[in-house]
Short mmCIF file of C-alpha atoms in Angstrom, two decimals:
data_model
loop_
_atom_site.label_atom_id
_atom_site.label_comp_id
_atom_site.label_asym_id
_atom_site.label_seq_id
_atom_site.Cartn_x
_atom_site.Cartn_y
_atom_site.Cartn_z
CA MET A 1295 0.00 0.00 0.00
CA THR A 1296 1.42 3.42 -1.00
CA ARG A 1297 1.73 6.25 1.49
CA ALA A 1298 -0.93 8.18 -0.37
CA ARG A 1299 -3.43 5.33 -0.08
CA ARG A 1300 -2.56 4.87 3.60
CA TRP A 1301 -3.25 8.56 4.16
CA PHE A 1302 -6.64 8.38 2.46
CA ALA A 1303 -7.47 5.40 4.62
CA GLY A 1304 -6.35 7.31 7.69
CA SER A 1305 -8.57 10.27 6.78
CA LEU A 1306 -11.57 7.92 6.94
CA ALA A 1307 -10.51 6.48 10.29
CA ALA A 1308 -13.56 7.70 12.19
CA ALA A 1309 -15.99 6.01 9.79
CA ALA A 1310 -14.01 2.78 9.78
CA LEU A 1311 -13.76 2.78 13.56
CA LEU A 1312 -17.52 3.19 13.67
CA LEU A 1313 -18.08 0.20 11.39
CA ALA A 1314 -15.60 -1.96 13.25
CA GLY A 1315 -17.24 -1.14 16.57
CA LEU A 1316 -20.70 -1.75 15.19
CA ALA A 1317 -19.72 -5.10 13.66
CA LEU A 1318 -18.01 -6.21 16.87
CA LEU A 1319 -21.05 -5.34 18.95
CA ILE A 1320 -23.36 -7.08 16.50
CA HIS A 1321 -21.26 -10.23 16.72
CA SER A 1322 -21.60 -10.22 20.51
CA LYS A 1323 -25.06 -8.70 20.94
CA LEU A 1324 -27.35 -6.14 19.38
CA PRO A 1325 -26.08 -2.79 20.71
CA SER A 1326 -28.28 0.01 21.93
CA ASP A 1327 -27.90 3.48 20.45
CA GLU A 1328 -26.30 4.64 23.71
CA GLU A 1329 -23.74 1.81 23.62
CA LEU A 1330 -22.85 2.64 20.04
CA ALA A 1331 -22.33 6.34 20.84
CA ALA A 1332 -20.17 5.55 23.86
CA ASP A 1333 -18.14 2.95 21.97
CA LEU A 1334 -17.46 5.31 19.06
CA GLY A 1335 -16.36 8.13 21.40
CA ALA A 1336 -13.99 5.78 23.24
CA ARG A 1337 -12.47 4.40 20.03
CA PHE A 1338 -12.00 7.88 18.56
CA GLU A 1339 -10.19 9.11 21.68
CA SER A 1340 -8.03 5.98 21.80
CA ALA A 1341 -6.97 6.46 18.17
CA SER A 1342 -6.45 10.25 18.20
CA GLY A 1343 -5.85 11.25 21.82
CA ILE A 1344 -8.69 13.81 21.57
CA ALA A 1345 -12.06 13.12 23.15
CA LEU A 1346 -15.21 13.07 21.02
CA ARG A 1347 -18.75 13.68 22.30
CA VAL A 1348 -21.51 11.99 20.28
CA GLY A 1349 -24.88 13.56 21.08
CA ALA A 1350 -26.96 10.74 19.56
CA ALA A 1351 -26.43 7.58 17.51
CA HIS A 1352 -28.93 5.43 15.62
CA TRP A 1353 -28.37 2.31 13.54
CA ALA A 1354 -30.43 -0.13 11.52
CA LEU A 1355 -29.80 -3.19 9.37
CA MET A 1356 -33.10 -3.25 7.47
CA PRO A 1357 -34.19 -2.35 4.86
CA SER A 1358 -30.56 -1.35 4.27
CA PRO A 1359 -27.75 -0.89 6.80
CA VAL A 1360 -27.28 2.68 8.01
CA VAL A 1361 -25.59 4.44 10.93
CA VAL A 1362 -26.64 7.99 11.86
CA LEU A 1363 -24.64 10.19 14.25
CA GLU A 1364 -25.83 13.59 15.45
CA ASP A 1365 -24.36 16.54 17.34
CA LEU A 1366 -20.70 15.53 17.43
CA SER A 1367 -18.01 17.77 18.93
CA THR A 1368 -14.37 17.37 19.86
CA ALA A 1369 -13.00 18.30 23.30
CA GLN A 1370 -10.87 21.25 22.12
CA PRO A 1371 -10.73 24.97 23.03
CA ARG A 1372 -12.47 25.65 19.73
CA PRO A 1373 -14.21 22.36 18.97
CA ILE A 1374 -14.81 20.74 15.62
CA THR A 1375 -18.57 20.22 15.39
CA VAL A 1376 -20.74 18.15 13.07
CA ARG A 1377 -24.52 18.33 13.01
CA ARG A 1378 -25.10 14.97 11.30
CA ILE A 1379 -23.13 12.08 9.78
CA VAL A 1380 -24.78 9.25 7.84
CA VAL A 1381 -22.75 6.14 6.95
CA ARG A 1382 -24.24 3.56 4.58
CA PRO A 1383 -22.10 0.38 4.69
CA HIS A 1384 -22.46 -2.75 2.57
CA LEU A 1385 -23.88 -5.36 4.95
CA SER A 1386 -22.20 -8.31 3.25
CA ALA A 1387 -18.82 -6.63 3.65
CA LEU A 1388 -19.32 -6.34 7.42
CA TRP A 1389 -19.70 -10.11 7.78
CA THR A 1390 -16.54 -10.72 5.73
CA ARG A 1391 -14.55 -8.10 7.69
CA LYS A 1392 -14.10 -5.71 4.79
CA ILE A 1393 -14.41 -1.95 4.83
CA ALA A 1394 -16.84 -1.18 2.00
CA ILE A 1395 -19.07 1.88 2.32
CA ASP A 1396 -21.67 2.90 -0.24
CA ALA A 1397 -21.82 6.52 0.95
CA ILE A 1398 -20.72 8.87 3.72
CA GLU A 1399 -22.86 11.99 4.13
CA ILE A 1400 -21.73 14.87 6.34
CA ASP A 1401 -24.09 17.78 6.98
CA GLY A 1402 -23.43 20.97 8.95
CA ALA A 1403 -19.77 20.71 9.97
CA VAL A 1404 -17.62 23.53 11.36
CA LEU A 1405 -13.85 23.09 11.02
CA PRO A 1406 -11.65 25.72 12.73
CA ARG A 1407 -8.18 25.60 11.19
CA THR A 1408 -6.31 25.46 14.50
CA SER A 1409 -8.45 22.56 15.75
CA VAL A 1410 -7.98 20.55 12.55
CA ARG A 1411 -4.21 21.10 12.72
CA ALA A 1412 -4.18 19.55 16.20
CA PHE A 1413 -4.84 16.14 14.61
CA ARG A 1414 -1.61 16.19 12.59
CA GLY A 1415 0.40 13.07 13.27
CA ARG A 1416 -2.19 11.63 15.64
CA TRP A 1417 -3.75 9.09 13.24
CA GLN A 1418 -1.51 6.15 12.61
CA ALA A 1419 -1.09 5.53 8.90
CA ASP A 1420 -1.57 1.79 8.69
CA ASP A 1421 -4.63 -0.43 8.44
CA ALA A 1422 -4.30 -1.63 12.03
CA ALA A 1423 -4.99 1.90 13.29
CA ILE A 1424 -8.16 2.13 11.22
CA VAL A 1425 -9.63 -1.27 11.93
CA VAL A 1426 -8.92 -2.03 15.55
CA ALA A 1427 -11.00 -5.17 15.87
CA GLY A 1428 -9.70 -8.22 14.03
CA ALA A 1429 -8.09 -8.75 10.64
CA TRP A 1430 -10.05 -6.25 8.57
CA THR A 1431 -9.18 -5.35 4.99
CA LEU A 1432 -10.12 -2.59 2.59
CA ALA A 1433 -12.37 -3.35 -0.37
CA ALA A 1434 -11.24 -2.38 -3.87
CA ILE A 1435 -13.31 0.79 -3.42
CA PRO A 1436 -13.51 1.36 0.36
CA VAL A 1437 -15.81 4.38 -0.03
CA GLU A 1438 -17.86 4.80 -3.19
CA ARG A 1439 -19.29 8.25 -2.51
CA VAL A 1440 -18.75 11.19 -0.15
CA ARG A 1441 -21.33 13.98 0.12
CA LEU A 1442 -20.67 17.19 2.08
CA ARG A 1443 -23.29 19.83 2.76
CA ASP A 1444 -22.72 23.15 4.54
CA VAL A 1445 -19.20 22.29 5.68
CA VAL A 1446 -17.63 25.48 7.04
CA TRP A 1447 -13.87 26.05 7.04
CA ILE A 1448 -12.59 28.83 9.36
CA ASP A 1449 -9.18 30.08 8.22
CA ARG A 1450 -6.31 31.83 10.02
CA ARG A 1451 -8.01 35.22 9.62
CA ASP A 1452 -11.21 33.84 11.18
CA ILE A 1453 -13.07 34.02 7.87
CA ALA A 1454 -15.73 31.30 7.71
CA LEU A 1455 -16.53 29.88 4.26
CA ALA A 1456 -19.18 27.21 3.62
CA TYR A 1457 -18.73 24.51 0.96
CA ASP A 1458 -20.71 21.66 -0.60
CA ALA A 1459 -19.05 18.68 -2.27
CA ASP A 1460 -19.94 15.41 -3.97
CA ILE A 1461 -17.22 12.87 -4.89
CA LEU A 1462 -17.52 9.48 -6.63
CA PHE A 1463 -14.45 7.23 -6.24
CA ASP A 1464 -12.75 4.68 -8.49
CA PRO A 1465 -10.25 2.11 -7.12
CA HIS A 1466 -7.07 3.48 -5.51
CA TRP A 1467 -8.97 6.55 -4.27
CA ARG A 1468 -9.11 8.13 -7.74
CA PRO A 1469 -12.11 10.45 -8.14
CA ARG A 1470 -14.35 9.38 -11.02
CA GLU A 1471 -16.35 12.60 -10.73
CA ALA A 1472 -16.22 15.38 -8.18
CA GLN A 1473 -17.88 18.72 -7.61
CA LEU A 1474 -16.99 21.39 -5.06
CA SER A 1475 -18.93 24.63 -4.67
CA ARG A 1476 -19.17 27.66 -2.40
CA SER A 1477 -22.56 27.67 -0.70
CA GLY A 1478 -24.88 30.57 -1.46
CA VAL A 1479 -22.49 32.52 -3.69
CA THR A 1480 -23.65 34.66 -6.65
CA PRO A 1481 -22.39 34.37 -9.33
CA PRO A 1482 -21.76 30.65 -8.67
CA ALA A 1483 -18.27 29.43 -7.70
CA ASN A 1484 -18.03 25.75 -8.69
CA LEU A 1485 -15.25 23.27 -9.43
CA ARG A 1486 -16.00 20.07 -11.37
CA VAL A 1487 -13.58 17.31 -12.37
CA GLU A 1488 -14.30 14.39 -14.70
CA ARG A 1489 -11.86 11.50 -15.11
CA GLU A 1490 -10.71 10.69 -18.64
CA GLY A 1491 -11.16 6.91 -18.92
CA GLU A 1492 -8.82 5.01 -16.59
CA GLN A 1493 -6.00 7.53 -16.94
CA ASP A 1494 -4.86 9.73 -14.09
CA ARG A 1495 -6.11 12.76 -16.02
CA TRP A 1496 -9.17 14.85 -15.30
CA ARG A 1497 -11.10 17.42 -17.27
CA THR A 1498 -11.31 20.43 -14.96
CA LEU A 1499 -14.24 22.86 -15.21
CA ILE A 1500 -14.40 25.96 -13.02
CA ASP A 1501 -17.21 28.53 -12.99
CA VAL A 1502 -16.28 31.61 -10.98
CA GLY A 1503 -16.75 35.37 -11.15
CA GLY A 1504 -19.22 35.05 -14.00
CA GLY A 1505 -16.56 33.46 -16.23
CA THR A 1506 -14.73 30.14 -16.61
CA TRP A 1507 -11.31 28.78 -15.63
CA ASN A 1508 -11.25 25.47 -17.49
CA GLY A 1509 -8.50 23.03 -18.44
CA HIS A 1510 -7.00 19.65 -17.54
CA ALA A 1511 -5.26 18.17 -14.50
CA ALA A 1512 -2.96 15.15 -14.20
CA LEU A 1513 -1.65 13.05 -11.31
CA GLN A 1514 1.71 11.29 -11.38
CA GLU A 1515 3.09 8.73 -8.92
CA LEU A 1516 6.71 9.48 -8.00
CA ASP A 1517 9.29 7.46 -6.09
CA LYS A 1518 8.65 6.45 -2.47
CA GLY A 1519 4.91 6.92 -2.76
CA ARG A 1520 4.98 10.65 -3.48
CA LEU A 1521 2.41 12.20 -5.80
CA ARG A 1522 2.66 15.14 -8.18
CA LEU A 1523 -0.35 17.10 -9.40
CA THR A 1524 -0.14 19.44 -12.40
CA ALA A 1525 -2.82 21.39 -14.22
CA GLN A 1526 -3.12 23.77 -17.15
CA LEU A 1527 -6.09 26.14 -16.94
CA GLU A 1528 -7.37 29.09 -18.97
CA PRO A 1529 -9.31 31.89 -17.26
CA LYS A 1530 -11.83 33.63 -19.54
CA ASP A 1531 -13.94 36.69 -18.67
CA VAL A 1532 -13.49 36.20 -14.91
CA ASP A 1533 -14.67 39.23 -12.93
CA VAL A 1534 -11.80 39.70 -10.46
CA GLY A 1535 -13.91 41.55 -7.89
CA ALA A 1536 -16.65 38.90 -7.92
CA LEU A 1537 -14.03 36.13 -7.75
CA VAL A 1538 -12.40 37.57 -4.64
CA ARG A 1539 -15.72 38.38 -2.96
CA SER A 1540 -16.78 34.74 -3.45
CA PHE A 1541 -14.15 33.84 -0.86
CA GLY A 1542 -14.87 36.59 1.67
CA ARG A 1543 -12.14 38.99 0.54
CA HIS A 1544 -11.94 42.47 -0.96
CA SER A 1545 -10.13 43.17 -4.21
CA ALA A 1546 -8.21 46.35 -5.03
CA VAL A 1547 -8.61 45.52 -8.74
CA GLU A 1548 -11.85 45.43 -10.71
CA GLY A 1549 -12.14 44.09 -14.26
CA LYS A 1550 -12.42 40.91 -16.32
CA LEU A 1551 -9.38 38.64 -16.41
CA GLN A 1552 -8.04 36.57 -19.31
CA GLY A 1553 -4.88 34.47 -19.25
CA GLN A 1554 -3.13 31.15 -18.65
CA THR A 1555 -2.61 29.32 -15.33
CA ALA A 1556 -0.20 26.51 -14.44
CA VAL A 1557 -0.66 24.52 -11.21
CA ASP A 1558 2.06 22.36 -9.67
CA THR A 1559 2.40 20.60 -6.33
CA GLU A 1560 3.66 17.34 -4.88
CA GLY A 1561 3.71 15.48 -1.58
CA GLU A 1562 3.12 12.20 0.20
CA ASN A 1563 -0.56 12.94 0.74
CA VAL A 1564 -3.33 15.33 -0.19
CA THR A 1565 -2.81 17.51 2.89
CA GLU A 1566 0.86 18.04 2.09
CA MET A 1567 0.02 18.80 -1.54
CA ILE A 1568 -2.47 21.49 -0.47
CA ARG A 1569 0.10 22.98 1.93
CA THR A 1570 2.69 23.33 -0.87
CA LEU A 1571 0.42 24.28 -3.78
CA HIS A 1572 2.02 26.60 -6.35
CA THR A 1573 0.28 28.43 -9.18
CA ARG A 1574 1.53 30.76 -11.90
CA THR A 1575 -0.91 32.92 -13.87
CA ARG A 1576 -0.08 35.20 -16.79
CA PHE A 1577 -3.00 37.61 -16.94
CA ASN A 1578 -4.44 40.56 -18.77
CA ILE A 1579 -7.29 42.79 -17.56
CA ALA A 1580 -8.69 45.38 -19.98
CA PRO A 1581 -10.02 47.71 -18.85
CA ALA A 1582 -9.12 47.62 -15.15
CA ASN A 1583 -9.99 49.82 -12.20
CA LEU A 1584 -7.72 50.21 -9.14
CA THR A 1585 -9.47 51.29 -5.94
CA GLY A 1586 -7.72 52.96 -3.04
CA PHE A 1587 -5.40 55.41 -4.83
CA ASP A 1588 -5.29 57.90 -7.67
CA LEU A 1589 -2.27 57.30 -9.91
CA ALA A 1590 -2.53 60.62 -11.79
CA LYS A 1591 -2.77 62.55 -8.53
CA MET A 1592 0.24 60.63 -7.20
CA VAL A 1593 2.42 61.67 -10.14
CA SER A 1594 1.41 65.32 -9.95
CA THR A 1595 1.34 65.85 -6.15
CA GLY A 1596 3.30 62.96 -4.60
CA SER A 1597 0.24 61.70 -2.68
CA GLY A 1598 -2.61 59.71 -4.16
CA ARG A 1599 -4.40 58.04 -1.25
CA GLY A 1600 -8.06 57.36 -1.81
CA GLY A 1601 -9.85 57.72 -5.08
CA GLN A 1602 -9.39 55.31 -7.94
CA THR A 1603 -7.37 54.78 -11.10
CA ARG A 1604 -8.91 53.78 -14.39
CA LEU A 1605 -6.51 51.68 -16.48
CA ASP A 1606 -6.79 50.87 -20.14
CA THR A 1607 -4.88 47.62 -19.53
CA LEU A 1608 -3.24 45.79 -16.64
CA ALA A 1609 -1.05 42.77 -17.36
CA GLY A 1610 1.60 40.72 -15.59
CA THR A 1611 2.34 37.43 -13.86
CA LEU A 1612 1.02 36.27 -10.49
CA ASP A 1613 2.80 33.48 -8.60
CA THR A 1614 1.12 32.03 -5.52
CA GLN A 1615 2.87 29.73 -3.06
CA ALA A 1616 1.12 28.09 -0.11
CA THR A 1617 3.23 28.11 3.09
CA GLU A 1618 2.70 27.50 6.81
CA GLU A 1619 2.40 31.28 7.27
CA GLY A 1620 -0.22 31.70 4.57
CA VAL A 1621 -0.27 32.10 0.80
CA ILE A 1622 2.46 34.33 -0.65
CA LEU A 1623 1.47 36.30 -3.77
CA ARG A 1624 4.24 37.61 -6.02
CA TYR A 1625 3.37 39.99 -8.86
CA SER A 1626 6.07 40.44 -11.50
CA GLY A 1627 6.38 42.02 -14.93
CA MET A 1628 3.44 44.28 -14.15
CA LYS A 1629 2.49 46.70 -16.93
CA ALA A 1630 -0.36 49.20 -16.74
CA ARG A 1631 -1.49 51.92 -19.13
CA SER A 1632 -3.78 54.80 -18.24
CA GLY A 1633 -4.04 57.36 -21.02
CA ALA A 1634 -0.59 58.93 -21.40
CA LEU A 1635 0.78 57.24 -18.26
CA ILE A 1636 2.53 53.88 -18.41
CA ALA A 1637 3.41 52.10 -15.15
CA SER A 1638 5.55 49.05 -14.46
CA GLY A 1639 6.58 47.29 -11.28
CA SER A 1640 6.46 44.29 -8.98
CA ALA A 1641 4.99 43.50 -5.56
CA THR A 1642 4.69 40.82 -2.91
CA VAL A 1643 1.64 40.20 -0.71
CA ILE A 1644 1.77 38.13 2.51
CA ASN A 1645 -1.32 37.97 4.72
CA ARG A 1646 -2.71 40.88 2.67
CA ARG A 1647 0.29 43.12 3.51
CA LEU A 1648 1.60 44.81 0.37
CA ASP A 1649 5.25 45.55 -0.41
CA GLY A 1650 6.53 46.59 -3.83
CA GLU A 1651 7.95 49.16 -6.18
CA ALA A 1652 6.68 50.79 -9.35
CA ALA A 1653 7.66 53.43 -11.87
CA VAL A 1654 5.34 55.66 -13.87
CA ASP A 1655 6.62 56.81 -17.27
CA ILE A 1656 5.80 60.38 -18.15
CA VAL A 1657 7.64 60.15 -21.46
CA ASP A 1658 7.07 56.62 -22.74
CA GLY A 1659 10.03 54.46 -21.72
CA VAL A 1660 12.23 57.47 -20.88
CA VAL A 1661 11.32 59.02 -17.53
CA GLY A 1662 9.91 56.91 -14.70
CA VAL A 1663 8.59 58.43 -11.46
CA PRO A 1664 9.59 55.94 -8.73
CA LEU A 1665 6.85 54.83 -6.33
CA LYS A 1666 6.82 52.69 -3.19
CA LEU A 1667 3.85 50.35 -2.63
CA GLY A 1668 2.75 49.53 0.91
CA GLY A 1669 -0.23 49.14 3.21
CA THR A 1670 -2.71 46.32 2.68
CA LEU A 1671 -4.84 45.07 -0.18
CA ASP A 1672 -7.85 46.62 1.58
CA ALA A 1673 -6.06 49.98 2.04
CA PRO A 1674 -3.13 50.23 -0.40
CA GLN A 1675 -0.61 53.04 0.06
CA VAL A 1676 1.40 54.48 -2.81
CA ALA A 1677 4.01 57.17 -2.23
CA LEU A 1678 7.23 58.65 -3.52
CA THR A 1679 10.28 57.65 -1.45
CA GLY A 1680 12.00 60.36 0.58
CA ALA A 1681 14.90 60.72 -1.85
CA ALA A 1682 12.52 60.79 -4.81
CA LEU A 1683 10.47 63.57 -3.17
CA THR A 1684 13.60 65.64 -2.64
CA GLY A 1685 14.72 65.10 -6.21
CA ALA A 1686 11.26 65.97 -7.49
CA ALA A 1687 11.35 69.28 -5.63
CA VAL A 1688 14.72 70.12 -7.14
CA GLY A 1689 13.53 69.06 -10.60
CA THR A 1690 10.48 71.29 -10.32
CA ALA A 1691 12.63 74.31 -9.44
CA VAL A 1692 15.07 73.73 -12.29
CA LEU A 1693 12.66 72.60 -15.00
CA PRO A 1694 8.91 72.72 -14.27
CA GLY A 1695 6.81 69.90 -15.64
CA VAL A 1696 8.85 66.92 -16.77
CA GLY A 1697 11.75 68.06 -14.56
CA THR A 1698 9.74 66.87 -11.55
CA ALA A 1699 9.79 63.31 -12.86
CA ILE A 1700 13.46 63.48 -13.86
CA GLY A 1701 14.41 64.82 -10.44
CA ALA A 1702 12.45 62.07 -8.69
CA ARG A 1703 14.21 59.39 -10.71
CA VAL A 1704 17.66 60.94 -10.12
CA GLY A 1705 16.93 61.28 -6.43
CA GLN A 1706 16.01 57.61 -6.11
CA GLU A 1707 19.06 56.43 -8.04
CA LEU A 1708 21.38 58.54 -5.87
CA ASP A 1709 19.67 57.15 -2.79
CA LYS A 1710 20.39 53.60 -4.00
CA LEU A 1711 23.98 54.52 -4.88
CA LEU A 1712 24.60 55.91 -1.40
CA GLY A 1713 23.05 52.84 0.18
CA ASN A 1714 20.31 54.53 2.19
CA GLU A 1715 18.39 51.28 2.82
CA GLU A 1716 16.09 52.77 5.44
CA ALA A 1717 14.82 55.46 3.09
CA LYS A 1718 14.12 52.86 0.42
CA LYS A 1719 12.05 50.75 2.79
CA LYS A 1720 9.80 53.47 4.24
CA PRO A 1721 7.36 55.39 2.06
CA ARG A 1722 6.82 58.99 3.06
#
């Protein structure tokens, strides 16, 4: 068994523990609902080290086997809670000591990030940890279907986002079909994948921001059980503002995005692959609107807070890299045109903090007014550096008009030459 398959099995440990406990009790006697709830809580705590309270449990063998759990919560400072879990096992598999589940349905779960992280390394990654009673084995398809409804993920910034999902599995935990969507979002934000035959390739269809982000994804098995996921996607007519609002954020850019996206990640399991996910998008937005600062006012007065900037085009490359500290966004090769002004630059965003540099050409490709980018995505700050302000003042006195821009550029270059690092870092 590969590490990836062991991890998938481990992620279903609670359901398998439930089935093992139920089968063991059935072999000895018909359990009451209270006995089943107590047994499941004890087995969960023994396997994870974290106590689980099960508010109610019901089971039946006829007309078809089903186990229903209600009002579950973990004993944590900020508990993981689940309103209802329904497990539909194959009865014949229980008697032959095989884990074979027709469907697992989870409704109304709340998953705080810090509480979920507390389970890292607690589940053992072999079959013995999953099936604790006797010599149990996994069927060719241990779980045929997983349905999630109103499952809320609470991230590091305490933003709660609800999702629905429906996954059909092939052998070796390969999704045959899958759909993931944000609950109650307009326009819809949906991801669908469809497997291409028996290959480890999936047609990927994304509806978001009133546009599409479609393409193909592929999975490759590497040495020592590692997996690599790659994808090539093409965003078309995606409203950037609507896209960002679909995930509880605010965008400083408005407009419809076109481009090309490459996705690449690898790891021993799905969790590790999510934690190291990397994307690279070459994009173009035309027209675009920047909220939070006025570029023309910035060039003419040195301060452009508030207001907005209408751009004819905005293009560049966005790299995203998932890390333990959050997703890092790196913008490079940025080019923007607004009437006679042409701007270029780069920036990095970590936890919505903005840090970057830009230059605005007054004479196309000849004179660039240097700008420092700071603040946050919600409240961006754009300013001339101290040395650039001084140079601009001198340039205005010597040669009004374009001399301001030339002086600003000369001032910044002298500042760099003299090594005034502090002045370069702090916008004024």
